[in-house]
Coordinates of C-alpha atoms in Angstrom, one line a residue:
Chain A
M1 CA 13.2 124.9 25.2
W2 CA 15.4 121.7 24.9
E3 CA 18.1 123.5 26.9
M4 CA 15.7 124.4 29.6
K5 CA 14.5 120.8 29.9
R6 CA 18.1 119.5 30.3
K7 CA 18.9 122.1 32.9
V8 CA 15.7 121.2 34.8
A9 CA 16.4 117.5 34.7
N10 CA 19.9 118.2 36.0
G11 CA 18.6 120.3 38.9
L12 CA 15.9 117.7 39.7
M13 CA 18.3 114.8 39.8
W14 CA 20.8 116.7 42.0
S15 CA 18.1 117.8 44.4
G16 CA 17.0 114.1 44.5
A17 CA 20.5 113.2 45.6
V18 CA 20.3 115.7 48.4
V19 CA 16.9 114.5 49.5
A20 CA 18.2 110.9 49.5
T21 CA 21.2 111.8 51.7
A22 CA 18.8 113.5 54.1
A23 CA 16.6 110.4 54.1
A24 CA 19.6 108.2 54.8
L25 CA 20.5 110.2 57.9
V26 CA 17.0 110.5 59.3
P27 CA 16.9 107.0 60.9
L28 CA 20.3 107.6 62.4
V29 CA 19.2 110.8 64.1
M30 CA 16.0 109.2 65.2
V31 CA 17.6 106.1 66.7
L32 CA 20.2 108.1 68.5
Y33 CA 17.6 110.6 69.7
Y34 CA 15.4 107.9 71.2
V35 CA 18.3 106.0 72.7
V36 CA 19.4 109.1 74.6
I37 CA 16.0 110.3 75.5
Q38 CA 14.7 107.0 76.8
G39 CA 18.0 105.7 78.1
L40 CA 19.3 108.6 80.2
P41 CA 16.5 108.6 82.8
A42 CA 17.0 104.9 83.5
L43 CA 20.7 105.3 83.8
S44 CA 22.1 105.5 87.4
L45 CA 25.0 104.2 89.4
A46 CA 23.0 101.2 90.3
F47 CA 22.7 100.3 86.6
F48 CA 26.5 99.7 86.5
T49 CA 26.9 98.1 89.9
H50 CA 23.8 96.0 90.6
L51 CA 22.5 92.7 89.4
P52 CA 19.1 92.6 87.6
R53 CA 16.1 92.4 89.9
P54 CA 12.9 90.5 89.4
V55 CA 9.9 92.3 88.0
G56 CA 8.2 94.5 90.6
E57 CA 11.3 95.1 92.6
P58 CA 12.6 98.6 91.8
G59 CA 16.2 99.3 91.0
G60 CA 18.6 96.8 89.8
G61 CA 21.1 97.1 86.9
M62 CA 23.1 95.3 84.3
A63 CA 26.4 95.0 86.0
N64 CA 26.8 91.3 85.2
A65 CA 25.9 91.9 81.6
I66 CA 28.4 94.7 81.2
V67 CA 31.2 92.6 82.7
G68 CA 30.0 89.7 80.7
T69 CA 30.2 91.6 77.4
L70 CA 33.8 92.6 78.3
I71 CA 34.7 89.0 79.1
L72 CA 33.2 87.8 75.8
I73 CA 35.1 90.5 73.9
G74 CA 38.3 89.4 75.6
L75 CA 37.8 85.7 74.8
A76 CA 36.8 86.6 71.2
S77 CA 40.0 88.7 70.8
A78 CA 42.1 85.9 72.1
L79 CA 40.9 83.7 69.4
G80 CA 40.2 86.1 66.5
L81 CA 43.2 88.4 66.7
P82 CA 46.1 86.0 66.3
I83 CA 44.4 84.2 63.4
G84 CA 43.3 87.5 61.8
I85 CA 46.6 89.4 62.2
L86 CA 49.0 86.5 61.3
G87 CA 46.8 85.3 58.5
G88 CA 46.7 88.9 57.2
I89 CA 50.4 89.1 57.2
Y90 CA 50.6 85.9 55.2
L91 CA 48.2 87.4 52.6
A92 CA 50.2 90.6 52.3
E93 CA 53.7 89.1 52.2
F94 CA 53.2 85.7 50.5
G95 CA 49.6 85.8 49.3
N96 CA 50.0 86.5 45.6
N97 CA 49.2 83.0 44.6
R98 CA 46.3 80.7 44.1
F99 CA 46.2 79.8 47.8
G100 CA 46.2 83.4 48.9
W101 CA 43.5 84.1 46.4
S102 CA 41.3 81.4 47.9
V103 CA 42.0 82.5 51.5
R104 CA 40.9 86.0 50.6
F105 CA 37.8 84.7 48.9
A106 CA 37.0 82.5 52.0
A107 CA 37.5 85.5 54.3
D108 CA 35.0 87.5 52.2
V109 CA 32.6 84.7 52.2
L110 CA 33.0 84.2 56.0
A111 CA 32.3 87.9 56.5
G112 CA 29.0 87.4 54.7
V113 CA 27.8 84.4 56.7
P114 CA 24.9 85.4 58.9
S115 CA 25.9 85.7 62.5
I116 CA 23.2 83.3 63.7
V117 CA 24.6 80.6 61.4
V118 CA 28.1 81.2 63.0
G119 CA 26.4 80.8 66.3
I120 CA 24.8 77.5 65.3
L121 CA 28.2 76.2 64.1
V122 CA 29.7 76.9 67.5
W123 CA 26.7 75.4 69.1
A124 CA 27.4 72.2 67.2
I125 CA 31.1 72.0 67.7
V126 CA 31.5 73.5 71.2
V127 CA 28.2 73.6 73.1
V128 CA 27.1 70.0 72.2
P129 CA 30.4 68.3 73.1
M130 CA 30.8 70.4 76.3
Q131 CA 27.1 69.8 77.2
S132 CA 26.7 73.3 78.4
F133 CA 26.2 76.8 77.1
S134 CA 29.2 78.7 78.0
A135 CA 31.3 81.9 77.9
L136 CA 33.9 80.0 75.9
A137 CA 31.3 79.1 73.2
G138 CA 30.1 82.7 73.1
G139 CA 33.7 84.0 72.8
A140 CA 34.4 81.4 70.0
A141 CA 31.4 82.6 68.0
L142 CA 32.4 86.2 68.3
G143 CA 36.0 85.4 67.6
I144 CA 35.2 83.7 64.4
M145 CA 33.2 86.8 63.4
M146 CA 36.3 89.0 64.0
I147 CA 38.6 87.1 61.8
P148 CA 37.6 88.4 58.3
T149 CA 37.7 92.1 59.4
V150 CA 41.0 91.8 61.1
M151 CA 42.6 89.8 58.4
R152 CA 41.6 92.0 55.5
T153 CA 42.5 95.3 57.2
T154 CA 45.9 93.9 58.4
E155 CA 46.6 92.7 54.9
E156 CA 45.8 96.0 53.4
L157 CA 47.9 98.0 55.8
V158 CA 50.9 95.7 55.7
R159 CA 50.8 96.1 51.9
L160 CA 51.1 99.8 52.3
V161 CA 54.6 99.5 54.0
P162 CA 57.1 100.3 51.3
V163 CA 59.4 97.5 50.0
S164 CA 62.5 99.7 50.7
Q165 CA 61.9 99.3 54.4
R166 CA 62.0 95.6 54.2
E167 CA 65.0 95.7 51.9
A168 CA 66.8 98.0 54.4
A169 CA 66.2 95.5 57.3
L170 CA 67.2 92.5 55.3
S171 CA 70.3 94.2 54.0
L172 CA 71.4 94.7 57.6
G173 CA 71.2 90.9 58.0
A174 CA 67.8 90.6 59.7
T175 CA 65.9 87.4 59.2
Q176 CA 62.5 87.4 57.5
R177 CA 60.8 86.9 60.9
R178 CA 62.6 89.9 62.5
T179 CA 61.9 92.0 59.4
I180 CA 58.2 91.3 59.6
F181 CA 57.8 91.7 63.3
K182 CA 60.2 94.5 64.0
V183 CA 59.9 96.6 60.8
V184 CA 56.8 95.8 58.8
L185 CA 54.4 95.3 61.6
V186 CA 55.7 98.3 63.5
A187 CA 55.2 100.5 60.5
A188 CA 51.7 99.1 60.0
K189 CA 50.8 99.3 63.7
G190 CA 48.2 102.0 63.4
G191 CA 46.3 100.2 60.7
V192 CA 46.3 96.9 62.5
I193 CA 44.9 98.6 65.6
T194 CA 42.2 100.1 63.4
G195 CA 41.2 96.7 62.2
V196 CA 41.1 95.4 65.7
L197 CA 38.9 98.3 66.9
L198 CA 36.5 97.9 63.9
A199 CA 36.2 94.2 64.6
V200 CA 35.6 94.7 68.3
A201 CA 33.0 97.4 67.5
R202 CA 31.3 95.0 65.2
I203 CA 31.0 92.1 67.6
A204 CA 30.3 94.1 70.8
G205 CA 26.7 94.5 69.7
E206 CA 26.2 91.0 68.3
T207 CA 23.2 89.2 69.8
A208 CA 22.1 86.4 67.6
P209 CA 25.1 84.1 68.0
L210 CA 25.1 84.6 71.7
L211 CA 21.5 83.4 72.1
V212 CA 22.6 79.9 71.1
T213 CA 26.1 79.9 72.6
A214 CA 26.5 82.0 75.8
L215 CA 22.8 81.9 76.4
G216 CA 22.6 84.6 79.2
N217 CA 22.5 84.6 83.0
T218 CA 20.8 86.8 85.5
F219 CA 23.6 86.4 88.1
W220 CA 27.3 86.7 88.1
S221 CA 28.7 83.8 86.1
T222 CA 30.9 81.4 88.0
G223 CA 33.2 80.1 85.3
L224 CA 34.1 80.3 81.6
D225 CA 32.3 76.9 81.1
R226 CA 29.0 78.3 82.4
P227 CA 26.4 80.5 80.7
I228 CA 27.3 84.2 80.9
A229 CA 25.2 87.4 80.6
S230 CA 25.9 90.0 77.9
L231 CA 24.5 93.5 77.2
P232 CA 22.9 92.7 73.8
V233 CA 21.1 89.6 74.9
Q234 CA 19.9 91.3 78.1
I235 CA 18.6 94.2 76.0
F236 CA 16.8 91.7 73.7
N237 CA 15.2 89.8 76.6
Y238 CA 14.1 93.0 78.3
A239 CA 12.8 94.6 75.1
I240 CA 10.5 91.6 74.2
S241 CA 9.2 91.4 77.8
P242 CA 5.9 92.9 78.7
Y243 CA 7.1 95.0 81.7
D244 CA 7.6 98.8 81.5
E245 CA 10.5 98.8 84.0
W246 CA 12.4 96.3 82.0
H247 CA 11.8 98.3 78.8
A248 CA 13.4 101.3 80.6
Q249 CA 16.4 99.1 81.5
A250 CA 16.6 97.9 77.9
W251 CA 16.9 101.5 76.7
A252 CA 19.5 102.3 79.3
G253 CA 21.4 99.2 78.2
A254 CA 21.1 100.3 74.6
L255 CA 22.5 103.7 75.5
V256 CA 25.6 102.1 77.1
L257 CA 26.0 99.7 74.2
V258 CA 25.6 102.4 71.5
T259 CA 28.1 104.6 73.3
L260 CA 30.7 101.8 73.5
V261 CA 30.3 100.9 69.8
L262 CA 30.2 104.4 68.5
V263 CA 33.3 105.4 70.5
L264 CA 35.2 102.4 69.1
S265 CA 34.2 103.1 65.5
A266 CA 35.1 106.8 65.9
A267 CA 38.4 105.8 67.3
A268 CA 39.1 103.4 64.5
R269 CA 38.1 106.1 62.0
Y270 CA 40.3 108.6 63.6
A271 CA 43.3 106.2 63.7
T272 CA 43.2 105.6 59.9
R273 CA 42.0 109.0 58.7
G274 CA 41.0 107.8 55.3
R275 CA 43.8 105.4 54.5
L276 CA 41.4 102.4 54.6
R277 CA 38.8 101.8 52.0
A278 CA 35.3 102.2 53.2
T279 CA 33.9 98.8 52.3
R280 CA 36.2 96.9 54.6
Chain B
M1 CA 39.6 94.1 44.7
S2 CA 42.6 96.0 43.7
S3 CA 44.5 94.8 46.8
T4 CA 44.5 91.2 45.4
D5 CA 47.3 91.7 43.0
A6 CA 49.1 94.1 40.8
T7 CA 50.8 96.0 43.5
G8 CA 53.9 94.2 42.4
H9 CA 55.8 94.6 45.6
S10 CA 55.6 91.0 46.8
L11 CA 59.0 90.2 48.3
Q12 CA 58.4 86.6 47.5
R13 CA 58.2 87.3 43.8
R14 CA 61.3 89.5 43.9
G15 CA 63.2 86.9 45.8
V16 CA 64.3 89.2 48.5
F17 CA 63.6 86.7 51.2
G18 CA 66.0 83.8 51.1
A19 CA 65.6 80.1 52.0
N20 CA 66.6 80.3 55.7
V21 CA 65.1 77.2 57.5
G22 CA 63.7 79.2 60.4
D23 CA 62.1 81.6 57.9
R24 CA 60.6 78.8 56.0
A25 CA 59.0 77.4 59.2
F26 CA 57.7 80.8 60.0
R27 CA 56.1 81.1 56.6
W28 CA 54.4 77.8 57.1
C29 CA 53.2 78.9 60.5
L30 CA 51.6 82.0 58.9
L31 CA 50.1 79.9 56.2
I32 CA 48.3 77.7 58.8
F33 CA 46.7 80.8 60.4
A34 CA 45.6 82.0 56.9
A35 CA 44.2 78.5 56.1
T36 CA 42.0 78.6 59.2
V37 CA 39.5 80.7 57.3
L38 CA 39.2 78.1 54.5
G39 CA 38.9 75.4 57.2
L40 CA 36.1 77.3 58.9
I41 CA 34.0 77.5 55.7
V42 CA 34.5 73.7 55.1
V43 CA 33.6 72.8 58.7
L44 CA 30.6 75.1 58.5
A45 CA 29.3 73.4 55.4
Y46 CA 30.0 69.9 56.7
E47 CA 28.5 70.4 60.2
L48 CA 25.3 72.0 58.9
S49 CA 24.8 69.3 56.3
R50 CA 25.6 66.5 58.7
A51 CA 23.3 67.8 61.4
S52 CA 20.4 68.4 59.1
L53 CA 20.6 64.9 57.5
P54 CA 17.7 63.5 59.6
A55 CA 15.4 66.2 58.3
I56 CA 16.7 65.9 54.8
R57 CA 16.1 62.1 54.9
Q58 CA 12.6 62.4 56.3
F59 CA 11.2 65.3 54.2
G60 CA 13.4 65.4 51.1
W61 CA 12.6 68.1 48.6
R62 CA 9.1 68.6 50.1
F63 CA 10.9 70.5 52.9
I64 CA 11.6 73.4 50.6
V65 CA 8.1 73.6 49.0
S66 CA 5.9 72.6 51.9
S67 CA 4.4 75.5 53.9
T68 CA 3.4 73.6 57.0
W69 CA 5.5 74.2 60.1
D70 CA 4.0 72.2 62.9
P71 CA 6.5 71.2 65.7
V72 CA 3.6 69.5 67.7
H73 CA 2.9 67.1 64.9
R74 CA 6.5 67.0 63.7
V75 CA 5.7 68.2 60.2
F76 CA 8.2 70.7 58.9
G77 CA 8.3 72.8 55.7
A78 CA 10.5 75.8 55.0
L79 CA 8.5 77.7 52.5
P80 CA 7.1 80.4 54.8
F81 CA 10.6 81.2 56.0
I82 CA 12.1 81.3 52.6
Y83 CA 9.2 83.5 51.4
G84 CA 9.5 85.8 54.4
T85 CA 13.3 86.1 54.0
L86 CA 13.1 86.9 50.3
V87 CA 10.1 89.3 50.6
S88 CA 11.4 91.3 53.5
S89 CA 14.9 91.5 51.9
L90 CA 13.5 92.6 48.5
L91 CA 11.3 95.1 50.2
A92 CA 14.3 96.4 52.0
L93 CA 16.2 96.8 48.7
L94 CA 13.3 98.5 47.1
I95 CA 13.5 101.2 49.8
A96 CA 17.3 101.2 50.3
V97 CA 18.6 101.2 46.7
P98 CA 17.3 104.7 45.6
I99 CA 18.3 106.3 48.9
S100 CA 21.7 104.7 48.8
L101 CA 22.4 105.6 45.2
G102 CA 21.3 109.1 45.8
T103 CA 23.5 109.4 48.8
A104 CA 26.5 107.8 46.9
L105 CA 26.0 110.3 44.1
F106 CA 25.8 113.1 46.6
L107 CA 29.0 112.0 48.3
A108 CA 31.0 111.2 45.2
E109 CA 30.0 114.0 42.9
L110 CA 28.0 116.8 44.5
A111 CA 29.0 117.4 48.0
P112 CA 31.6 120.1 48.7
R113 CA 34.8 118.7 50.1
W114 CA 34.2 119.9 53.7
L115 CA 30.8 118.1 53.8
R116 CA 32.0 114.8 52.3
G117 CA 33.9 113.5 55.3
P118 CA 31.3 114.2 58.0
V119 CA 28.4 112.9 56.0
S120 CA 30.1 109.7 55.0
F121 CA 31.2 109.3 58.7
L122 CA 27.5 109.6 59.7
V123 CA 26.4 107.1 57.2
E124 CA 29.1 104.7 58.4
L125 CA 27.8 105.2 62.0
L126 CA 24.5 103.8 60.8
A127 CA 26.3 100.5 60.1
A128 CA 27.9 100.5 63.5
V129 CA 24.7 100.7 65.5
P130 CA 24.0 97.1 66.8
S131 CA 21.0 95.4 65.3
V132 CA 19.4 94.7 68.7
V133 CA 19.2 98.5 69.1
Y134 CA 17.5 98.9 65.8
G135 CA 15.1 96.2 67.0
L136 CA 14.4 98.0 70.2
W137 CA 13.8 101.2 68.3
G138 CA 11.6 99.3 65.9
I139 CA 9.4 97.9 68.6
F140 CA 8.9 101.1 70.5
V141 CA 9.2 103.9 67.9
L142 CA 8.7 102.6 64.4
V143 CA 5.8 100.2 64.9
P144 CA 3.6 102.7 66.7
L145 CA 4.4 105.2 64.0
L146 CA 3.5 102.7 61.3
R147 CA 0.1 101.8 62.7
P148 CA -1.8 105.0 61.6
V149 CA 0.1 104.9 58.3
E150 CA -1.0 101.4 57.6
A151 CA -4.6 102.1 58.6
W152 CA -4.6 105.1 56.2
L153 CA -3.1 103.0 53.4
G154 CA -5.6 100.3 54.0
Q155 CA -8.5 102.8 53.8
H156 CA -7.3 104.4 50.6
L157 CA -5.4 101.7 48.7
G158 CA -7.2 98.7 50.3
V159 CA -8.2 97.5 46.8
V160 CA -4.6 96.3 46.3
P161 CA -4.0 93.1 48.3
L162 CA -0.6 94.5 49.3
F163 CA -2.3 97.0 51.6
R164 CA -5.1 95.0 52.9
G165 CA -5.4 93.6 56.4
P166 CA -5.2 94.7 60.0
A167 CA -2.8 97.5 60.8
Y168 CA -0.8 95.9 63.6
G169 CA 2.3 97.9 62.8
I170 CA 4.3 94.7 63.4
G171 CA 4.8 92.8 60.2
M172 CA 6.5 92.6 56.9
L173 CA 6.5 96.3 56.2
A174 CA 8.2 97.1 59.6
A175 CA 10.8 94.4 58.9
G176 CA 11.5 95.8 55.4
L177 CA 11.9 99.3 56.8
V178 CA 14.3 98.3 59.5
L179 CA 16.3 96.1 57.1
A180 CA 16.5 99.0 54.6
I181 CA 18.0 101.3 57.3
M182 CA 20.6 98.6 58.0
V183 CA 21.7 98.0 54.5
I184 CA 21.8 101.6 53.3
P185 CA 25.4 102.1 54.6
F186 CA 26.7 99.1 52.8
I187 CA 25.2 99.9 49.4
T188 CA 26.2 103.5 49.8
A189 CA 29.8 102.8 50.7
V190 CA 30.3 100.4 47.8
S191 CA 28.5 102.6 45.2
R192 CA 30.4 105.6 46.3
E193 CA 33.7 103.8 45.9
V194 CA 32.8 102.4 42.5
L195 CA 31.7 105.9 41.4
Q196 CA 34.9 107.4 42.5
S197 CA 36.9 104.8 40.7
V198 CA 35.4 105.8 37.3
P199 CA 38.2 107.3 35.3
V200 CA 38.1 111.1 35.1
S201 CA 38.4 110.8 31.3
Q202 CA 34.9 109.3 31.1
R203 CA 33.5 112.5 32.6
E204 CA 35.7 114.8 30.7
A205 CA 34.6 113.3 27.4
A206 CA 31.0 113.8 28.3
Y207 CA 31.5 117.4 29.4
A208 CA 33.5 118.1 26.2
L209 CA 30.4 117.1 24.3
G210 CA 28.4 119.7 26.3
A211 CA 26.7 117.3 28.7
T212 CA 25.2 118.6 32.0
R213 CA 26.5 117.0 35.2
W214 CA 23.5 114.7 35.4
E215 CA 23.9 113.7 31.8
A216 CA 27.5 112.9 32.3
M217 CA 26.5 110.8 35.3
R218 CA 23.6 109.0 33.7
G219 CA 25.4 108.0 30.6
P220 CA 29.1 107.4 30.7
V221 CA 29.7 107.3 34.5
L222 CA 26.8 105.2 35.7
R223 CA 27.1 102.8 32.8
Y224 CA 30.8 102.3 33.6
A225 CA 30.0 101.8 37.3
R226 CA 26.9 99.6 36.7
A227 CA 28.4 96.2 37.5
G228 CA 30.1 97.5 40.7
I229 CA 26.9 99.2 41.9
L230 CA 25.0 96.0 41.3
G231 CA 27.7 94.2 43.3
G232 CA 27.1 96.6 46.2
V233 CA 23.4 96.0 46.0
M234 CA 24.0 92.2 46.1
L235 CA 26.2 92.7 49.2
G236 CA 23.4 94.6 50.8
L237 CA 21.0 91.8 49.9
G238 CA 23.3 89.3 51.5
R239 CA 23.2 91.4 54.7
A240 CA 19.4 91.7 54.7
V241 CA 18.9 88.0 54.1
G242 CA 21.1 87.1 57.2
E243 CA 20.0 89.9 59.5
T244 CA 18.4 88.3 62.6
M245 CA 17.7 90.4 65.7
A246 CA 16.1 93.5 64.4
V247 CA 13.8 91.5 62.1
T248 CA 12.9 89.0 64.8
M249 CA 11.8 91.9 67.0
V250 CA 9.4 93.5 64.5
I251 CA 8.3 91.0 61.9
G252 CA 5.7 89.2 64.1
N253 CA 7.2 85.7 63.8
R254 CA 4.3 83.8 62.3
P255 CA 5.0 81.2 59.6
D256 CA 2.2 82.4 57.2
I257 CA 2.4 83.3 53.6
S258 CA 0.3 86.4 53.0
A259 CA 0.0 88.9 50.1
S260 CA -0.4 91.7 52.6
L261 CA 2.6 93.8 53.6
F262 CA 0.9 94.4 57.0
S263 CA 0.6 90.8 58.1
P264 CA 3.2 89.2 60.3
G265 CA 5.8 86.9 58.7
Y266 CA 8.8 84.9 59.6
T267 CA 12.4 84.6 58.2
L268 CA 14.9 81.8 58.2
A269 CA 17.2 83.8 60.6
S270 CA 14.4 84.7 63.1
A271 CA 13.1 81.1 63.2
L272 CA 16.6 80.1 64.2
A273 CA 16.8 82.8 66.9
N274 CA 13.4 82.0 68.3
E275 CA 13.0 78.2 68.1
F276 CA 16.5 76.8 68.3
L277 CA 16.6 76.5 72.1
E278 CA 13.0 75.4 72.3
A279 CA 13.4 72.4 70.1
T280 CA 13.3 69.3 72.1
V281 CA 12.7 66.5 69.6
E282 CA 15.6 65.6 67.3
V283 CA 13.7 66.1 64.0
H284 CA 12.7 69.7 65.1
T285 CA 16.4 70.6 65.8
S286 CA 17.4 68.9 62.5
A287 CA 14.7 70.8 60.6
L288 CA 16.0 74.1 62.1
L289 CA 19.6 73.1 61.1
E290 CA 18.3 72.6 57.6
L291 CA 16.9 76.1 57.7
A292 CA 20.4 77.2 58.7
L293 CA 21.9 75.3 55.8
I294 CA 19.4 76.9 53.4
L295 CA 20.2 80.3 54.8
F296 CA 24.0 79.6 54.6
A297 CA 23.6 78.5 50.9
I298 CA 21.6 81.5 49.9
T299 CA 24.0 84.0 51.5
I300 CA 27.1 82.2 50.0
V301 CA 25.6 82.4 46.5
I302 CA 24.6 86.1 46.9
N303 CA 28.1 87.0 48.3
I304 CA 30.0 85.2 45.6
V305 CA 28.0 86.9 42.9
A306 CA 28.6 90.2 44.6
R307 CA 32.3 89.7 44.9
L308 CA 32.6 88.6 41.3
M309 CA 30.8 91.7 40.2
L310 CA 33.0 94.0 42.3
W311 CA 36.1 92.2 41.0
S312 CA 35.1 92.7 37.4
V313 CA 34.9 96.4 38.1
S314 CA 38.3 96.7 39.8
R315 CA 39.9 94.7 37.0
G316 CA 38.3 97.1 34.6
T317 CA 39.8 100.2 36.3
T318 CA 43.3 98.7 36.5
M319 CA 43.2 98.2 32.8
G320 CA 42.0 101.8 32.3
V321 CA 44.9 103.0 34.3
R322 CA 47.4 101.0 32.4
E323 CA 46.3 102.3 29.0

């Protein structure tokens, strides 16, 4: 009898685990299903080539938002990648001290800071002095958000490069700089690229910090110091509007955005193939 | 985590790199890039405190305990937002923790090897979907689905204040559900990793005593992994507290405190997203910046506790390996 009870408990708990896994996957399937079903019909060539039209006028697209998102990603990378990659190299090569420990801790804390708060920081230090919402401010906000991811993945991958490779380079008379750039970084290249892809995938869909920095724009933006459109902000504005045609556009935008983000994540995943730890 | 130390291959410690002048300059250069992160945290804390000073001066501690938020009369109190943030996040954890733990157990212990990779990949994809897309889905799919469910709950369980009130669909329950979906991948990933780091000997000992797989899990393994799993849950809580777009789109955005799960609420993050650009008077902006400061403080505390818990686990495993 006691034996039976134990066996039943065992079976129940394991079936519970299976049910939980299924429950975790249901929302993913549902979200992807609706994004495809609702987004595909509204997707057309015009969506990629035309500017948004006012309500009531048929057609129109999100060309400016798509280009805007790419510009913002570029600006963010220009700021976030050097800091992230070089900082990560520091942590891996020289970071086994109290300072390295605090940088690591700060990076983890920064990764946990809500994106809207990062946006408000950039609003205070970029938008207010420049007296204008701008692409630069949006890029700065996204760039700051890239740093922790890039830094920690770079560190981890640089640490995986065997000491013997460094020793070999140094014994041939290479300087420390040469060793790091020509040997260590080349060996860790795949991993660093993964970190970059993950970081870009993460910021590509960010909306909240852009609301208070890049603002949005229904036309082509005319300069980096002016407000600029982006896919996530446009999706948000269309989604909370009361118009059906804008809802359809929002779904189409979501389809494009989800495709972009998922392709990037899958590529990052493929590039590492399990070498990275899942939490980073 | 384990990457912090103990790999023992630091060249600096072994003295492989010499004291070349150019190299020393290079090292300082790298150090400056690394220090940027520290600088950012300091600037963040400084700017937020400085900018919210007018509101802090005017309202003092009343700001945190007062529940009036009235931009027209310039009276500001943060309580409804703090309440909304905490309730929606706790609701999210209540839903997400069992599901995440079950999934982590499945992935770490139960799933056959060929299923492990694809399933964890799918769960990670959940984390990659942008929050504005979850919000869109929430508005047009989840909320209409919730309306009849809420009506039914109100009819049959209406005696409990939790389930009383009009079934809008939009409200605290919708926000909790969307947040749960968004934190599941984080809690699952951390828990799975912690479970996998439990030394095999723990399990073997339990099996040797004749335990079933569940008994081995429940006792030795889960107890060993407890602190780490809690750390993962805290990490998820930190995410939920700071999540902005999806919540803003489904929570209803009304600064009320209500016992009902169906009624609209407001969170710190959504208040910032909605009102920040509309604030025209200085004290309104300042009050919003104080909301940002509170949000920043809450997430910092949660994240630090989470990190400490996770570190305590990884230290534990290193010791286990050494013995």
